Short mmCIF file of C-alpha atoms in Angstrom, two decimals:
data_model
loop_
_atom_site.label_atom_id
_atom_site.label_comp_id
_atom_site.label_asym_id
_atom_site.label_seq_id
_atom_site.Cartn_x
_atom_site.Cartn_y
_atom_site.Cartn_z
CA UNK A 1 40.72 -14.37 8.75
CA UNK A 2 38.92 -17.21 7.00
CA UNK A 3 35.57 -18.67 8.01
CA UNK A 4 35.74 -21.43 10.60
CA UNK A 5 34.57 -24.80 9.27
CA UNK A 6 31.31 -26.17 10.66
CA UNK A 7 31.75 -28.97 13.20
CA UNK A 8 31.23 -32.44 11.80
CA UNK A 9 27.59 -33.51 11.88
CA UNK A 10 26.62 -30.04 13.17
CA UNK A 11 23.02 -30.58 12.12
CA UNK A 12 22.75 -33.46 14.58
CA UNK A 13 23.38 -31.07 17.48
CA UNK A 14 20.61 -28.62 16.61
CA UNK A 15 17.97 -28.45 19.35
CA UNK A 16 14.60 -29.84 18.29
CA UNK A 17 13.07 -26.40 18.97
CA UNK A 18 15.37 -24.86 16.36
CA UNK A 19 14.54 -27.62 13.88
CA UNK A 20 10.85 -26.92 14.53
CA UNK A 21 11.43 -23.27 13.64
CA UNK A 22 13.26 -24.30 10.45
CA UNK A 23 10.40 -26.57 9.39
CA UNK A 24 7.85 -23.86 10.21
CA UNK A 25 9.62 -21.41 7.91
CA UNK A 26 9.14 -23.82 5.01
CA UNK A 27 5.40 -23.32 5.38
CA UNK A 28 4.10 -25.55 2.57
CA UNK A 29 2.92 -28.88 4.01
CA UNK A 30 4.52 -30.99 1.27
CA UNK A 31 7.95 -29.38 1.85
CA UNK A 32 7.62 -29.78 5.61
CA UNK A 33 6.75 -33.48 5.32
CA UNK A 34 9.72 -34.15 3.00
CA UNK A 35 12.15 -32.23 5.22
CA UNK A 36 10.92 -33.92 8.40
CA UNK A 37 11.82 -37.33 6.97
CA UNK A 38 15.53 -36.45 7.22
CA UNK A 39 15.98 -38.37 10.45
CA UNK A 40 14.27 -39.36 13.69
CA UNK A 41 15.16 -36.06 15.40
CA UNK A 42 13.54 -34.06 12.64
CA UNK A 43 10.43 -36.21 12.88
CA UNK A 44 10.28 -35.46 16.61
CA UNK A 45 10.60 -31.74 15.84
CA UNK A 46 7.80 -32.10 13.27
CA UNK A 47 5.47 -33.67 15.80
CA UNK A 48 6.19 -31.50 18.81
CA UNK A 49 7.68 -28.18 17.69
CA UNK A 50 6.14 -27.32 14.33
CA UNK A 51 4.10 -24.13 14.70
CA UNK A 52 3.23 -23.22 11.08
CA UNK A 53 1.63 -25.41 8.43
CA UNK A 54 0.08 -24.45 5.08
CA UNK A 55 -1.96 -26.41 2.56
CA UNK A 56 -2.31 -24.40 -0.64
CA UNK A 57 -3.65 -25.93 -3.85
CA UNK A 58 -1.32 -23.67 -5.84
CA UNK A 59 1.81 -25.08 -4.14
CA UNK A 60 1.50 -28.59 -5.57
CA UNK A 61 -0.22 -29.49 -8.89
CA UNK A 62 -1.07 -32.96 -7.55
CA UNK A 63 -3.65 -31.39 -5.21
CA UNK A 64 -5.85 -30.94 -8.28
CA UNK A 65 -5.42 -34.55 -9.41
CA UNK A 66 -6.26 -36.28 -6.13
CA UNK A 67 -9.80 -37.37 -5.35
CA UNK A 68 -11.58 -35.48 -2.63
CA UNK A 69 -11.47 -38.37 -0.17
CA UNK A 70 -7.76 -38.98 -0.79
CA UNK A 71 -6.95 -35.29 -0.27
CA UNK A 72 -8.99 -35.25 2.95
CA UNK A 73 -7.01 -38.22 4.24
CA UNK A 74 -3.65 -36.62 3.41
CA UNK A 75 -4.55 -33.36 5.16
CA UNK A 76 -6.00 -35.20 8.17
CA UNK A 77 -2.94 -37.43 8.61
CA UNK A 78 -0.58 -34.48 8.25
CA UNK A 79 -2.35 -32.27 10.80
CA UNK A 80 -2.91 -35.07 13.30
CA UNK A 81 0.83 -35.81 13.44
CA UNK A 82 1.49 -32.36 14.88
CA UNK A 83 1.07 -30.95 18.37
CA UNK A 84 0.67 -27.28 19.19
CA UNK A 85 0.15 -25.70 15.74
CA UNK A 86 -0.08 -21.91 16.04
CA UNK A 87 -0.59 -20.96 12.39
CA UNK A 88 -2.71 -23.07 10.03
CA UNK A 89 -3.46 -22.13 6.44
CA UNK A 90 -5.84 -24.22 4.34
CA UNK A 91 -6.36 -22.55 0.96
CA UNK A 92 -8.00 -24.88 -1.54
CA UNK A 93 -8.98 -22.87 -4.61
CA UNK A 94 -10.32 -24.78 -7.61
CA UNK A 95 -10.56 -27.98 -5.59
CA UNK A 96 -13.76 -30.00 -5.16
CA UNK A 97 -15.82 -29.31 -2.05
CA UNK A 98 -14.71 -31.12 1.08
CA UNK A 99 -16.94 -33.08 3.40
CA UNK A 100 -17.74 -31.09 6.51
CA UNK A 101 -16.72 -33.83 8.99
CA UNK A 102 -12.94 -33.94 8.31
CA UNK A 103 -12.69 -30.15 8.13
CA UNK A 104 -14.41 -29.86 11.50
CA UNK A 105 -11.95 -32.44 12.85
CA UNK A 106 -8.95 -30.38 11.63
CA UNK A 107 -10.24 -27.24 13.33
CA UNK A 108 -11.28 -28.97 16.55
CA UNK A 109 -7.87 -30.64 16.82
CA UNK A 110 -5.91 -27.37 16.44
CA UNK A 111 -8.19 -24.65 17.80
CA UNK A 112 -6.83 -24.49 21.35
CA UNK A 113 -3.31 -23.59 20.25
CA UNK A 114 -4.04 -21.68 17.02
CA UNK A 115 -3.11 -18.02 16.87
CA UNK A 116 -3.58 -17.61 13.11
CA UNK A 117 -6.05 -19.28 10.74
CA UNK A 118 -6.32 -18.75 6.98
CA UNK A 119 -9.34 -20.69 5.80
CA UNK A 120 -10.53 -20.99 2.20
CA UNK A 121 -12.31 -24.31 1.93
CA UNK A 122 -15.68 -25.04 0.39
CA UNK A 123 -17.56 -27.70 2.33
CA UNK A 124 -20.84 -29.60 2.00
CA UNK A 125 -22.67 -28.68 4.10
CA UNK A 126 -21.28 -25.28 5.10
CA UNK A 127 -19.68 -25.26 8.55
CA UNK A 128 -19.83 -22.53 11.18
CA UNK A 129 -16.24 -21.39 11.67
CA UNK A 130 -17.23 -18.87 14.33
CA UNK A 131 -18.83 -21.57 16.46
CA UNK A 132 -15.78 -23.81 16.24
CA UNK A 133 -13.07 -21.16 16.70
CA UNK A 134 -14.86 -18.71 18.96
CA UNK A 135 -13.76 -18.20 22.59
CA UNK A 136 -10.23 -19.33 21.70
CA UNK A 137 -6.96 -17.40 21.37
CA UNK A 138 -6.99 -16.61 17.65
CA UNK A 139 -5.21 -13.36 16.77
CA UNK A 140 -5.53 -13.53 12.98
CA UNK A 141 -8.53 -14.91 11.08
CA UNK A 142 -8.84 -14.87 7.27
CA UNK A 143 -11.97 -16.43 5.81
CA UNK A 144 -12.78 -16.85 2.11
CA UNK A 145 -15.65 -18.44 0.17
CA UNK A 146 -17.65 -19.04 3.31
CA UNK A 147 -21.01 -18.14 4.80
CA UNK A 148 -21.56 -16.46 8.14
CA UNK A 149 -25.02 -16.72 9.66
CA UNK A 150 -26.63 -16.23 13.03
CA UNK A 151 -23.74 -14.67 14.94
CA UNK A 152 -24.19 -15.10 18.68
CA UNK A 153 -21.90 -12.54 20.39
CA UNK A 154 -22.30 -13.97 23.89
CA UNK A 155 -20.88 -17.32 22.73
CA UNK A 156 -18.87 -16.65 19.57
CA UNK A 157 -16.48 -14.12 21.07
CA UNK A 158 -12.96 -13.60 19.76
CA UNK A 159 -11.25 -11.90 22.73
CA UNK A 160 -7.72 -11.94 21.24
CA UNK A 161 -8.45 -11.31 17.54
CA UNK A 162 -6.42 -8.42 16.09
CA UNK A 163 -6.78 -9.00 12.34
CA UNK A 164 -9.92 -10.09 10.48
CA UNK A 165 -10.13 -10.66 6.72
CA UNK A 166 -13.32 -11.68 4.90
CA UNK A 167 -13.17 -12.38 1.16
CA UNK A 168 -16.05 -13.65 -0.99
CA UNK A 169 -18.05 -14.28 2.16
CA UNK A 170 -21.83 -14.18 2.34
CA UNK A 171 -23.02 -12.36 5.44
CA UNK A 172 -25.88 -10.11 6.47
CA UNK A 173 -25.13 -6.51 7.43
CA UNK A 174 -26.47 -7.23 10.92
CA UNK A 175 -24.31 -10.33 11.42
CA UNK A 176 -21.21 -8.46 10.24
CA UNK A 177 -21.93 -5.67 12.70
CA UNK A 178 -22.47 -8.12 15.56
CA UNK A 179 -19.35 -10.11 14.58
CA UNK A 180 -17.27 -6.94 14.80
CA UNK A 181 -18.53 -6.20 18.31
CA UNK A 182 -17.52 -9.74 19.28
CA UNK A 183 -13.89 -8.83 18.45
CA UNK A 184 -13.04 -6.17 21.07
CA UNK A 185 -9.33 -6.01 20.15
CA UNK A 186 -9.53 -6.09 16.34
CA UNK A 187 -7.16 -3.55 14.75
CA UNK A 188 -7.14 -4.59 11.07
CA UNK A 189 -10.29 -5.30 9.02
CA UNK A 190 -10.23 -6.41 5.35
CA UNK A 191 -13.50 -6.79 3.44
CA UNK A 192 -13.29 -7.99 -0.18
CA UNK A 193 -16.17 -8.88 -2.53
CA UNK A 194 -18.66 -9.58 0.22
CA UNK A 195 -22.17 -10.74 -0.58
CA UNK A 196 -23.94 -8.55 1.97
CA UNK A 197 -27.54 -9.37 2.67
CA UNK A 198 -29.67 -6.38 3.68
CA UNK A 199 -33.04 -6.61 5.43
CA UNK A 200 -34.02 -3.46 3.54
CA UNK A 201 -32.35 -2.66 0.16
CA UNK A 202 -32.10 1.02 1.18
CA UNK A 203 -30.91 0.42 4.74
CA UNK A 204 -27.41 1.39 5.81
CA UNK A 205 -24.69 -0.94 7.04
CA UNK A 206 -23.46 0.35 10.37
CA UNK A 207 -20.17 -0.87 11.83
CA UNK A 208 -18.90 0.24 15.22
CA UNK A 209 -15.57 -0.53 16.87
CA UNK A 210 -13.31 1.27 19.34
CA UNK A 211 -10.14 -0.69 18.57
CA UNK A 212 -9.99 -0.64 14.74
CA UNK A 213 -6.93 1.12 13.28
CA UNK A 214 -6.86 -0.06 9.66
CA UNK A 215 -9.72 -0.90 7.27
CA UNK A 216 -9.52 -1.98 3.63
CA UNK A 217 -12.74 -2.33 1.62
CA UNK A 218 -12.76 -3.66 -1.96
CA UNK A 219 -15.44 -4.54 -4.54
CA UNK A 220 -18.46 -3.83 -2.37
CA UNK A 221 -21.70 -2.24 -3.57
CA UNK A 222 -24.07 -0.74 -1.01
CA UNK A 223 -26.31 2.27 -0.59
CA UNK A 224 -24.79 3.48 2.65
CA UNK A 225 -21.96 2.56 5.00
CA UNK A 226 -21.56 4.25 8.37
CA UNK A 227 -18.29 3.39 10.13
CA UNK A 228 -17.82 4.47 13.72
CA UNK A 229 -14.17 3.88 14.62
CA UNK A 230 -12.61 6.24 17.14
CA UNK A 231 -9.07 4.88 16.72
CA UNK A 232 -9.00 4.52 12.91
CA UNK A 233 -5.66 5.48 11.31
CA UNK A 234 -5.95 4.02 7.79
CA UNK A 235 -8.98 4.03 5.48
CA UNK A 236 -8.70 2.39 2.04
CA UNK A 237 -11.54 2.01 -0.44
CA UNK A 238 -11.09 0.28 -3.81
CA UNK A 239 -13.44 -0.62 -6.66
CA UNK A 240 -16.57 0.13 -4.62
CA UNK A 241 -19.95 1.52 -5.61
CA UNK A 242 -21.57 3.45 -2.79
CA UNK A 243 -24.10 6.20 -2.45
CA UNK A 244 -22.90 7.31 0.98
CA UNK A 245 -19.81 6.57 3.06
CA UNK A 246 -19.58 8.24 6.45
CA UNK A 247 -16.74 7.95 8.93
CA UNK A 248 -17.30 8.90 12.55
CA UNK A 249 -13.95 9.08 14.29
CA UNK A 250 -11.86 11.10 16.74
CA UNK A 251 -9.30 12.55 14.35
CA UNK A 252 -6.61 9.86 14.37
CA UNK A 253 -6.85 9.13 10.62
CA UNK A 254 -3.41 9.27 8.99
CA UNK A 255 -4.01 7.66 5.58
CA UNK A 256 -6.91 8.04 3.16
CA UNK A 257 -6.69 6.01 -0.06
CA UNK A 258 -9.45 5.87 -2.68
CA UNK A 259 -9.08 3.94 -5.94
CA UNK A 260 -11.77 3.46 -8.59
CA UNK A 261 -14.64 4.25 -6.25
CA UNK A 262 -18.03 5.61 -7.19
CA UNK A 263 -19.57 7.47 -4.26
CA UNK A 264 -22.10 10.29 -4.21
CA UNK A 265 -21.40 11.48 -0.67
CA UNK A 266 -18.08 10.89 1.09
CA UNK A 267 -17.77 12.26 4.60
CA UNK A 268 -14.83 11.72 6.95
CA UNK A 269 -16.18 14.23 9.46
CA UNK A 270 -13.56 15.70 11.77
CA UNK A 271 -11.02 12.98 10.95
CA UNK A 272 -8.79 15.02 8.63
CA UNK A 273 -6.66 16.96 11.08
CA UNK A 274 -3.92 14.31 11.39
CA UNK A 275 -3.93 13.07 7.80
CA UNK A 276 -0.41 12.47 6.46
CA UNK A 277 -1.23 10.70 3.17
CA UNK A 278 -4.11 11.30 0.77
CA UNK A 279 -4.05 9.05 -2.31
CA UNK A 280 -6.95 9.37 -4.76
CA UNK A 281 -6.99 7.67 -8.18
CA UNK A 282 -9.54 6.84 -10.89
CA UNK A 283 -12.08 8.94 -9.07
CA UNK A 284 -14.57 11.65 -9.99
CA UNK A 285 -14.26 14.60 -7.62
CA UNK A 286 -15.70 18.01 -7.05
CA UNK A 287 -12.45 19.78 -6.21
CA UNK A 288 -13.92 22.52 -4.01
CA UNK A 289 -15.85 19.96 -1.93
CA UNK A 290 -12.96 17.49 -1.77
CA UNK A 291 -10.51 20.20 -0.80
CA UNK A 292 -12.85 21.40 1.93
CA UNK A 293 -12.91 17.85 3.33
CA UNK A 294 -9.10 17.66 3.70
CA UNK A 295 -8.31 21.39 4.11
CA UNK A 296 -7.51 21.02 7.83
CA UNK A 297 -4.84 18.40 7.15
CA UNK A 298 -1.91 20.66 8.03
CA UNK A 299 0.30 17.59 8.65
CA UNK A 300 -0.20 16.23 5.14
CA UNK A 301 3.08 14.94 3.68
CA UNK A 302 1.92 13.13 0.53
CA UNK A 303 -0.89 14.13 -1.83
CA UNK A 304 -1.71 12.03 -4.89
CA UNK A 305 -4.49 12.94 -7.31
CA UNK A 306 -4.10 10.45 -10.16
CA UNK A 307 -6.37 9.93 -13.17
CA UNK A 308 -9.04 11.97 -11.43
CA UNK A 309 -11.99 13.42 -13.32
CA UNK A 310 -13.63 16.67 -12.28
CA UNK A 311 -17.36 16.75 -11.77
CA UNK A 312 -17.41 20.23 -13.28
CA UNK A 313 -15.43 20.81 -16.49
CA UNK A 314 -14.53 24.33 -15.33
CA UNK A 315 -12.92 23.16 -12.08
CA UNK A 316 -9.15 23.27 -11.62
CA UNK A 317 -6.83 22.13 -8.86
CA UNK A 318 -5.61 25.30 -7.19
CA UNK A 319 -1.93 24.62 -6.45
CA UNK A 320 -1.63 27.84 -4.43
CA UNK A 321 -4.33 26.58 -2.05
CA UNK A 322 -2.46 23.28 -1.74
CA UNK A 323 0.68 25.22 -0.84
CA UNK A 324 -1.13 27.26 1.80
CA UNK A 325 -3.07 24.40 3.43
CA UNK A 326 -0.36 21.73 3.41
CA UNK A 327 2.93 23.37 4.46
CA UNK A 328 4.58 20.02 5.32
CA UNK A 329 3.90 18.47 1.90
CA UNK A 330 6.99 16.66 0.58
CA UNK A 331 5.53 14.41 -2.16
CA UNK A 332 3.05 15.67 -4.75
CA UNK A 333 1.61 13.51 -7.54
CA UNK A 334 -0.81 14.94 -10.11
CA UNK A 335 -2.40 13.47 -13.23
CA UNK A 336 -5.61 14.74 -14.80
CA UNK A 337 -6.87 16.14 -18.07
CA UNK A 338 -5.25 19.52 -18.61
CA UNK A 339 -7.10 22.54 -19.92
CA UNK A 340 -6.03 26.15 -20.38
CA UNK A 341 -7.63 26.98 -17.05
CA UNK A 342 -5.31 24.56 -15.24
CA UNK A 343 -2.38 26.70 -16.32
CA UNK A 344 -4.06 30.08 -16.13
CA UNK A 345 -5.76 29.70 -12.76
CA UNK A 346 -4.20 26.62 -11.19
CA UNK A 347 -0.72 28.15 -11.15
CA UNK A 348 -1.53 31.79 -10.52
CA UNK A 349 0.18 33.63 -7.68
CA UNK A 350 3.75 33.71 -6.40
CA UNK A 351 3.44 30.77 -4.00
CA UNK A 352 6.20 28.22 -3.35
CA UNK A 353 6.01 24.53 -2.48
CA UNK A 354 9.02 24.84 -0.21
CA UNK A 355 9.18 21.30 1.17
CA UNK A 356 8.21 19.28 -1.92
CA UNK A 357 11.17 17.06 -2.82
CA UNK A 358 9.37 14.51 -5.03
CA UNK A 359 7.06 15.59 -7.87
CA UNK A 360 5.20 13.12 -10.09
CA UNK A 361 3.26 14.35 -13.10
CA UNK A 362 1.32 12.29 -15.61
CA UNK A 363 -0.60 12.57 -18.84
CA UNK A 364 -3.04 10.39 -20.72
CA UNK A 365 -2.97 12.57 -23.84
CA UNK A 366 0.20 14.59 -24.27
CA UNK A 367 -0.05 18.19 -25.44
CA UNK A 368 1.88 21.46 -25.30
CA UNK A 369 -0.08 22.31 -22.15
CA UNK A 370 1.71 19.53 -20.30
CA UNK A 371 5.09 21.15 -20.97
CA UNK A 372 3.81 24.48 -19.63
CA UNK A 373 2.45 22.71 -16.58
CA UNK A 374 5.81 21.02 -15.87
CA UNK A 375 7.64 24.35 -16.11
CA UNK A 376 5.16 26.12 -13.86
CA UNK A 377 5.39 23.47 -11.12
CA UNK A 378 9.19 23.20 -11.30
CA UNK A 379 9.49 26.95 -10.77
CA UNK A 380 7.45 26.61 -7.59
CA UNK A 381 9.39 23.70 -6.08
CA UNK A 382 12.77 25.25 -5.16
CA UNK A 383 13.99 22.22 -3.17
CA UNK A 384 12.88 19.50 -5.59
CA UNK A 385 15.17 16.46 -5.78
CA UNK A 386 13.21 14.06 -7.97
CA UNK A 387 10.83 14.51 -10.92
CA UNK A 388 8.95 11.52 -12.34
CA UNK A 389 7.08 11.90 -15.62
CA UNK A 390 4.38 9.29 -16.27
CA UNK A 391 2.91 8.94 -19.74
CA UNK A 392 0.74 6.76 -21.90
CA UNK A 393 2.22 5.93 -25.30
CA UNK A 394 -0.17 4.11 -27.61
CA UNK A 395 1.09 1.33 -29.86
CA UNK A 396 -0.47 3.01 -32.87
CA UNK A 397 0.78 6.57 -33.07
CA UNK A 398 -0.11 9.20 -35.61
CA UNK A 399 2.56 11.43 -37.10
CA UNK A 400 1.24 14.31 -34.98
CA UNK A 401 1.53 12.26 -31.76
CA UNK A 402 5.09 11.25 -32.62
CA UNK A 403 5.98 14.87 -33.33
CA UNK A 404 4.45 16.04 -30.03
CA UNK A 405 6.34 13.37 -28.06
CA UNK A 406 9.60 14.28 -29.81
CA UNK A 407 9.08 17.98 -29.02
CA UNK A 408 8.37 17.16 -25.39
CA UNK A 409 11.51 15.01 -25.13
CA UNK A 410 13.66 17.83 -26.53
CA UNK A 411 11.94 20.26 -24.19
CA UNK A 412 12.73 18.14 -21.12
CA UNK A 413 16.39 17.81 -22.17
CA UNK A 414 16.70 21.60 -22.41
CA UNK A 415 14.81 22.12 -19.16
CA UNK A 416 16.99 19.73 -17.18
CA UNK A 417 20.09 21.68 -18.16
CA UNK A 418 18.62 24.39 -15.95
CA UNK A 419 17.82 21.98 -13.09
CA UNK A 420 20.96 19.85 -12.90
CA UNK A 421 20.39 18.74 -9.29
CA UNK A 422 17.02 17.15 -10.03
CA UNK A 423 16.86 13.41 -10.73
CA UNK A 424 14.47 12.98 -13.67
CA UNK A 425 12.77 9.66 -14.42
CA UNK A 426 10.28 8.58 -17.09
CA UNK A 427 7.69 5.84 -16.73
CA UNK A 428 5.61 5.04 -19.84
CA UNK A 429 2.71 2.64 -20.19
#
């Protein structure tokens, strides 16, 4: 049966609500304005049923060529032709600073209906977003290149806010803590490259929330962070320099991800029991201490230790201990500098990784030890389905390096004849 032809002038019969949804999916303001000029009905939908509008300086090169006053007029006219906006995004990177007055007008005009605000606008003088948007129905707030000062929790409350993102924001540790308490329903918190002002250089930043489930912290340097979050399920730290990070929680943590973090003391307390994913990369660890921290994670399903460096040169990752502590493990990823001890002690015993179906192994400098390591782990993963080998191949290779790589390739070919049911993949950088 063939497809039925569309009725003639079918677009004319679309309800204005549907047209409003179509325009909202376009997102970019310029595209929405062009599309809404199709006919009178589309202009009505634009005015009364558009719920999403985005101004992004990367969407249209002309944004960078317009004068500040002209750009302010265009944005003002566009926003003021709408009624009932629910999602507004104003991201003006690499654009001259705006005057505060028109920006305040945009926010005042839309704040009663807004559910989501993405705001990256530099203004002269700086404006207080919390004062303008507080006590409204915002559910998502993303601020960038802004300053937060003098938070007043009794007035600047965000009773409906579920997601808060702060990037390149200047804020004191006290104001950030107070701001968080003013968001009783916040579940997602993203903190990136904050300029955190401390009353005392050696004081700790203490954050407390009962509702938070997911926190992502990137490019922050502090002496001490204490996070009290009873409902936290995901903790991600990236590119941070910390002396102490302490998590006080009630054991709901499911994901722990650490990437390129320098921390002297990391403590997740009693939060490890329900961990399902531990992903650690570009990190210096003391294996015995780190293992003790996650040893109670009997529900762990994925463990990734990638490009890790051991604090003690004599330390090795004891695979038998991993097998005993994490019986539900299905995905294991390992990459670190191999020494004789890693083969001699790390693979001793007759243990089996019964449930591991995906194994990823990596090298930075290939050697014969890596081949032995691959064999030893394959023998202990009886139900393995997929093996991924990650390697670094330099552009300038010595004859010895070429010979070692050739030997390893031949070795893998021979080995896979023994393990025909395993899907083998190679990923080289």
